[in-house]
Tab-separated table of C-alpha atoms and ligand atoms in Angstrom:
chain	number	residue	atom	x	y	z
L	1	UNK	CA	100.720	89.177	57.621
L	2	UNK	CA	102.744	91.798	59.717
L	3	UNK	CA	104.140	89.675	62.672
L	4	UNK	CA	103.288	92.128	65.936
L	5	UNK	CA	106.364	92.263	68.569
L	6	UNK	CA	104.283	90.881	71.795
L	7	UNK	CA	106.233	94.246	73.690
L	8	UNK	CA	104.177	96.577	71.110
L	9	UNK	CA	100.709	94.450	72.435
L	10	UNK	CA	102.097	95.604	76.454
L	11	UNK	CA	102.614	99.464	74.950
L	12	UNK	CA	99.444	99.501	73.295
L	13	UNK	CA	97.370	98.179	76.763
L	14	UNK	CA	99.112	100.900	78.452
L	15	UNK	CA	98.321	103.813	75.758
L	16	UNK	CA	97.983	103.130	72.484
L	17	UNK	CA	100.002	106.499	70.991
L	18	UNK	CA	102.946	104.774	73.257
L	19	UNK	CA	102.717	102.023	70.954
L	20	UNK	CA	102.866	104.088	67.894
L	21	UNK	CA	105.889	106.454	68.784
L	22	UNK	CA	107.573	103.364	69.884
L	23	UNK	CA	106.709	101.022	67.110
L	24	UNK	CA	105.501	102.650	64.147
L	25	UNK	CA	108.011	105.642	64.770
L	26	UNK	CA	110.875	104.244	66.385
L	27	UNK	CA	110.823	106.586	69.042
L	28	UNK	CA	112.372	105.440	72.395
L	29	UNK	CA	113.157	107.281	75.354
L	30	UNK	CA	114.548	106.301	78.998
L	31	UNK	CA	113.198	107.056	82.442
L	32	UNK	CA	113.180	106.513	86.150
L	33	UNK	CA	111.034	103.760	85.460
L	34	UNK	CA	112.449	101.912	81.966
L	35	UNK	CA	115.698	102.662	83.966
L	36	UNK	CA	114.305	100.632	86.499
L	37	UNK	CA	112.922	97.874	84.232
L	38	UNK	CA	116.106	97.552	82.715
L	39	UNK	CA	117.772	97.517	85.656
L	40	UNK	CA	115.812	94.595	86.692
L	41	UNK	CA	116.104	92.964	83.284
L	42	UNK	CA	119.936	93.042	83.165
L	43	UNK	CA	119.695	90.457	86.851
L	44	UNK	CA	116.958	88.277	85.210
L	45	UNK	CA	119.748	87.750	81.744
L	46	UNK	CA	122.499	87.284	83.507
L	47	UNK	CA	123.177	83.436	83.739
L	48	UNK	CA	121.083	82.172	80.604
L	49	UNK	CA	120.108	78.747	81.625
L	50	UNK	CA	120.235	77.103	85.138
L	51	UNK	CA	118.988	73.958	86.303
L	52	UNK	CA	116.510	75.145	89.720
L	53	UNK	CA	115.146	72.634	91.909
L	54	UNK	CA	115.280	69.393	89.010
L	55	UNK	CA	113.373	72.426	86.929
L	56	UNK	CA	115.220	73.638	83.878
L	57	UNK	CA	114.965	77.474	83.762
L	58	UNK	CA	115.547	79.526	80.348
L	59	UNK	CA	116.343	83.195	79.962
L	60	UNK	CA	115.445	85.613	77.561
L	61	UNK	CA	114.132	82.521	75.432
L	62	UNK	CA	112.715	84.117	71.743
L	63	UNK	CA	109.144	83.330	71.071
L	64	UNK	CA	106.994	82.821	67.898
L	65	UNK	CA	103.547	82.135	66.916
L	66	UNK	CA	103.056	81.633	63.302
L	67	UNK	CA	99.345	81.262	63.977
L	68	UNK	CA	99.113	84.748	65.800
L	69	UNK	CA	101.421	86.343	63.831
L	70	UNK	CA	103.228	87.690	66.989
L	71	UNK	CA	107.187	87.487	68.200
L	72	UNK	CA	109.234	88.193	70.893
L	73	UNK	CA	111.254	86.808	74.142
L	74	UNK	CA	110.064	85.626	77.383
L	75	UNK	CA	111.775	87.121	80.482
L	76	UNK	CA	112.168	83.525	81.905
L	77	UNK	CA	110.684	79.890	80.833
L	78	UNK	CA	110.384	76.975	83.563
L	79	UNK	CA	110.337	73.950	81.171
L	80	UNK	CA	108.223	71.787	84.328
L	81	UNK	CA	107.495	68.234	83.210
L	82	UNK	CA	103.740	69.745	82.479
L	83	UNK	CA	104.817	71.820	80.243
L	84	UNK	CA	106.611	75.597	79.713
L	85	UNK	CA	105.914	78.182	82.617
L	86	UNK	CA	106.701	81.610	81.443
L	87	UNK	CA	107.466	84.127	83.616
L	88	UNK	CA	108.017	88.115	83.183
L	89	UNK	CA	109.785	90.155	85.396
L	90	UNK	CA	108.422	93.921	85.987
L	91	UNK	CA	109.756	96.894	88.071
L	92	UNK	CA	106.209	97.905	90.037
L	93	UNK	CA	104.659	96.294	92.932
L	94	UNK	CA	101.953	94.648	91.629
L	95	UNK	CA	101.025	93.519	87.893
L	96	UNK	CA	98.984	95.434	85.464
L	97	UNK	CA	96.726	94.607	82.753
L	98	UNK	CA	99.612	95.427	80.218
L	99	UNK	CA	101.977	92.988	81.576
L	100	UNK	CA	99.223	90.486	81.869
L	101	UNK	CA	98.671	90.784	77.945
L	102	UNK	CA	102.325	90.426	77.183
L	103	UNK	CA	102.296	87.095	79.394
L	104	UNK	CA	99.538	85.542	77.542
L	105	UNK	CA	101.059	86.138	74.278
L	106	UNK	CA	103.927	84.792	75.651
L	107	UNK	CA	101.935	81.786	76.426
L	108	UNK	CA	100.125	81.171	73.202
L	109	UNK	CA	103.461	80.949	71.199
L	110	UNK	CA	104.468	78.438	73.861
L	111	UNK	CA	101.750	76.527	73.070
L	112	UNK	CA	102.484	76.416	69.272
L	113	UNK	CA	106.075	76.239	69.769
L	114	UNK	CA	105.547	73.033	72.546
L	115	UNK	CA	102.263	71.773	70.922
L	116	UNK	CA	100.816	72.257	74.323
L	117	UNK	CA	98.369	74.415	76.847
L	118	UNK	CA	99.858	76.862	78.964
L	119	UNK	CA	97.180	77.350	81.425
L	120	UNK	CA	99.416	79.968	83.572
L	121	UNK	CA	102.589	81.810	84.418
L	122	UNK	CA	103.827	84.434	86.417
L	123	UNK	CA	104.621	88.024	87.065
L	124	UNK	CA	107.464	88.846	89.234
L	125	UNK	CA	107.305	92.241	90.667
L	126	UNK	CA	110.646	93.851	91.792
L	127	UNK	CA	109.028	96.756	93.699
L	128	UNK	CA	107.253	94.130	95.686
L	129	UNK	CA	109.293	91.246	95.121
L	130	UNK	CA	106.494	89.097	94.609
L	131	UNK	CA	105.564	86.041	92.302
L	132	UNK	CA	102.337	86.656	91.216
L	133	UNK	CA	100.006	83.911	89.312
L	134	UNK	CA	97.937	84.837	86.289
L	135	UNK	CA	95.443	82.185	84.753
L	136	UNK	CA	95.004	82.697	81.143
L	137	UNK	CA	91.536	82.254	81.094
L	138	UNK	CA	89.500	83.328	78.245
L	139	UNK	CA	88.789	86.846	79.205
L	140	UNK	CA	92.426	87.670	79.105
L	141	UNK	CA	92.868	85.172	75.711
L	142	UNK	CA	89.923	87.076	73.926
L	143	UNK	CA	91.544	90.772	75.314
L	144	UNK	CA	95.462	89.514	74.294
L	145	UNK	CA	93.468	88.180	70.317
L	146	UNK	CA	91.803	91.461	70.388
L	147	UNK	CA	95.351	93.363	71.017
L	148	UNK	CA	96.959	91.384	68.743
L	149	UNK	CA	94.618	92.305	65.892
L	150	UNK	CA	94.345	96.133	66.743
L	151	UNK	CA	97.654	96.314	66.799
L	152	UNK	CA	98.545	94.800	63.458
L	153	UNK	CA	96.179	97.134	62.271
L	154	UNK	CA	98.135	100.237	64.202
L	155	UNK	CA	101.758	98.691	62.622
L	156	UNK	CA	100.429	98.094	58.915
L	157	UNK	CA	98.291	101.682	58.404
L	158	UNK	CA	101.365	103.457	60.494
L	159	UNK	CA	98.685	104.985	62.493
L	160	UNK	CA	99.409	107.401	65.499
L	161	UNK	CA	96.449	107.923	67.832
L	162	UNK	CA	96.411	111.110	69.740
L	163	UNK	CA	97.311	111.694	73.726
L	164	UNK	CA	94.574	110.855	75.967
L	165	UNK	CA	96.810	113.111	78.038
L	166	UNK	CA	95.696	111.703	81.123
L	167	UNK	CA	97.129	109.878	84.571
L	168	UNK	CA	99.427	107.346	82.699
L	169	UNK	CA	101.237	110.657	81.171
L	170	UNK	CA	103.465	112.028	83.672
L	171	UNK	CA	105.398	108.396	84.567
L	172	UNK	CA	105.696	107.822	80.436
L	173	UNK	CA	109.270	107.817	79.014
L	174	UNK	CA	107.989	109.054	76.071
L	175	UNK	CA	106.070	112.150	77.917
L	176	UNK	CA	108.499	114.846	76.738
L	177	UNK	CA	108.539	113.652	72.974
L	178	UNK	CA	104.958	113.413	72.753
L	179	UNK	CA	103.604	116.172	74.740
L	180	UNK	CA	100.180	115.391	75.363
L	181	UNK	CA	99.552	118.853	76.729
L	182	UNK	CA	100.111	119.952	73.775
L	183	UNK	CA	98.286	117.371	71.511
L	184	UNK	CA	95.290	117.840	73.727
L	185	UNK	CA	95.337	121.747	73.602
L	186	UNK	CA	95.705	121.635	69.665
L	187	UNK	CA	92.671	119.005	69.896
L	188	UNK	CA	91.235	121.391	71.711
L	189	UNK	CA	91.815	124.354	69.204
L	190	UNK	CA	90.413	122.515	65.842
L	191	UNK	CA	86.755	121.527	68.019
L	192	UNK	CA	87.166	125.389	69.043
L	193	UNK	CA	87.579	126.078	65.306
L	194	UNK	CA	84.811	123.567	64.342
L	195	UNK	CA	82.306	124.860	66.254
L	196	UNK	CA	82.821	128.576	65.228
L	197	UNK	CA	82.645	126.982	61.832
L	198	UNK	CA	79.612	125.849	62.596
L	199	UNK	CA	78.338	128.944	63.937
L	200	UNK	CA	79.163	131.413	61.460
L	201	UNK	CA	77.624	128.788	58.543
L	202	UNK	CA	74.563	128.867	60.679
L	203	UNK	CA	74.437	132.652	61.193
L	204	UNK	CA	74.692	133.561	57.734
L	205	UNK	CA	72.110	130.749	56.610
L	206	UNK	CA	69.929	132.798	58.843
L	207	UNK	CA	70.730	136.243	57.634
B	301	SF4	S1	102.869	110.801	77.291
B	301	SF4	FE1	100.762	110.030	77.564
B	301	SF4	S2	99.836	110.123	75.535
B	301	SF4	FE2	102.030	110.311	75.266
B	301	SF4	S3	102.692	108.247	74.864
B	301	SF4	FE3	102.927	108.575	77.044
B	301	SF4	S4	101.015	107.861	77.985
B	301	SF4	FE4	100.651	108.081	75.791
């Protein structure tokens, strides 16, 4: 079983031919906003294990789930005497359904690598600089098992879906390496083409 990096489950949320350039063909590009991220990211690795109010805190700790077949590493860990707390830092103001994915399957290798439930975490947002709790209830466990399986799908067929070139285009890194305009007008073209087809087969079944 393909093991699915839990970042390629937050690309795919987001837009699933993000996921593909990224994962399936390597494609990576910066912008004001992975910039940003990184930016971000750099503060939360710095210092890789402090001890915060009796609370042990881990950075950049690397996850796995052998039962979900998924990997990766959790922005930061609070090992509380209930159990681990993960937490993931992000850039906006509030969290979005992609980062709440990538928190869950943070948490369910957690619970297989602690042999315990993870009920909840949270997202930090920079922009806002907010803590922000997320229950993993089973809405967002069946969406993160659904992800999970999609995207092993999307890794092991090498699959690259086309641009919904839409309102998540224009803040992508990736936006000049994909060019959904483009995508979408050549989408546009072959129904064009497929309906003349269509036309001209029915025209001379007529004649
Ligand atoms: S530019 Fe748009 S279609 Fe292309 S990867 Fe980014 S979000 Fe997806």
């Amino acid at each position: 079983m393909t093991s699915v990096p839990i970042s390629a489950l937050e690309h795919h949320v987001y837009c699933p031919r993000q996921c593909a350039l990224i994962h399936v063909e390597q494609t990576f590009d910066e912008n004001v906003y992975t910039l940003r991220g990184a930016r971000l990211h750099e503060r939360v690795e710095s210092g890789l294990e402090t001890v915060e109010g009796g609370v042990r805190v881990v950075r950049s700790l690397p996850l796995a789930s052998e039962r979900w077949g998924i990997h990766g590493k959790a922005d930061v860990v609070e090992l509380r005497p209930e159990g681990p707390y993960p937490v993931e830092y992000k850039a906006g103001r509030r969290p979005a359904l992609p980062a709440l994915v990538q928190l869950c399957a943070q948490a369910l290798c957690l619970e297989e690598m602690y042999r315990t439930s993870v009920p909840r975490g949270d997202v930090y947002c920079g922009g806002s600089r907010r803590r922000f709790t997320i229950d993993f209830d089973d809405d967002l466990r069946r969406r993160t098992a659904r992800e999970i399986d999609t995207v092993r799908e999307l890794l092991e067929r090498a699959l690259v879906p086309d641009a919904p070139n839409d309102r998540r285009c224009p803040p992508c890194s990736l936006y000049s390496t994909c060019m959904p305009g483009v995508v979408a007008q050549r989408r546009r073209l072959a129904s064009l083409n497929a309906f003349l087809y269509r036309l001209a087969a029915e025209v001379s079944a007529d004649a």
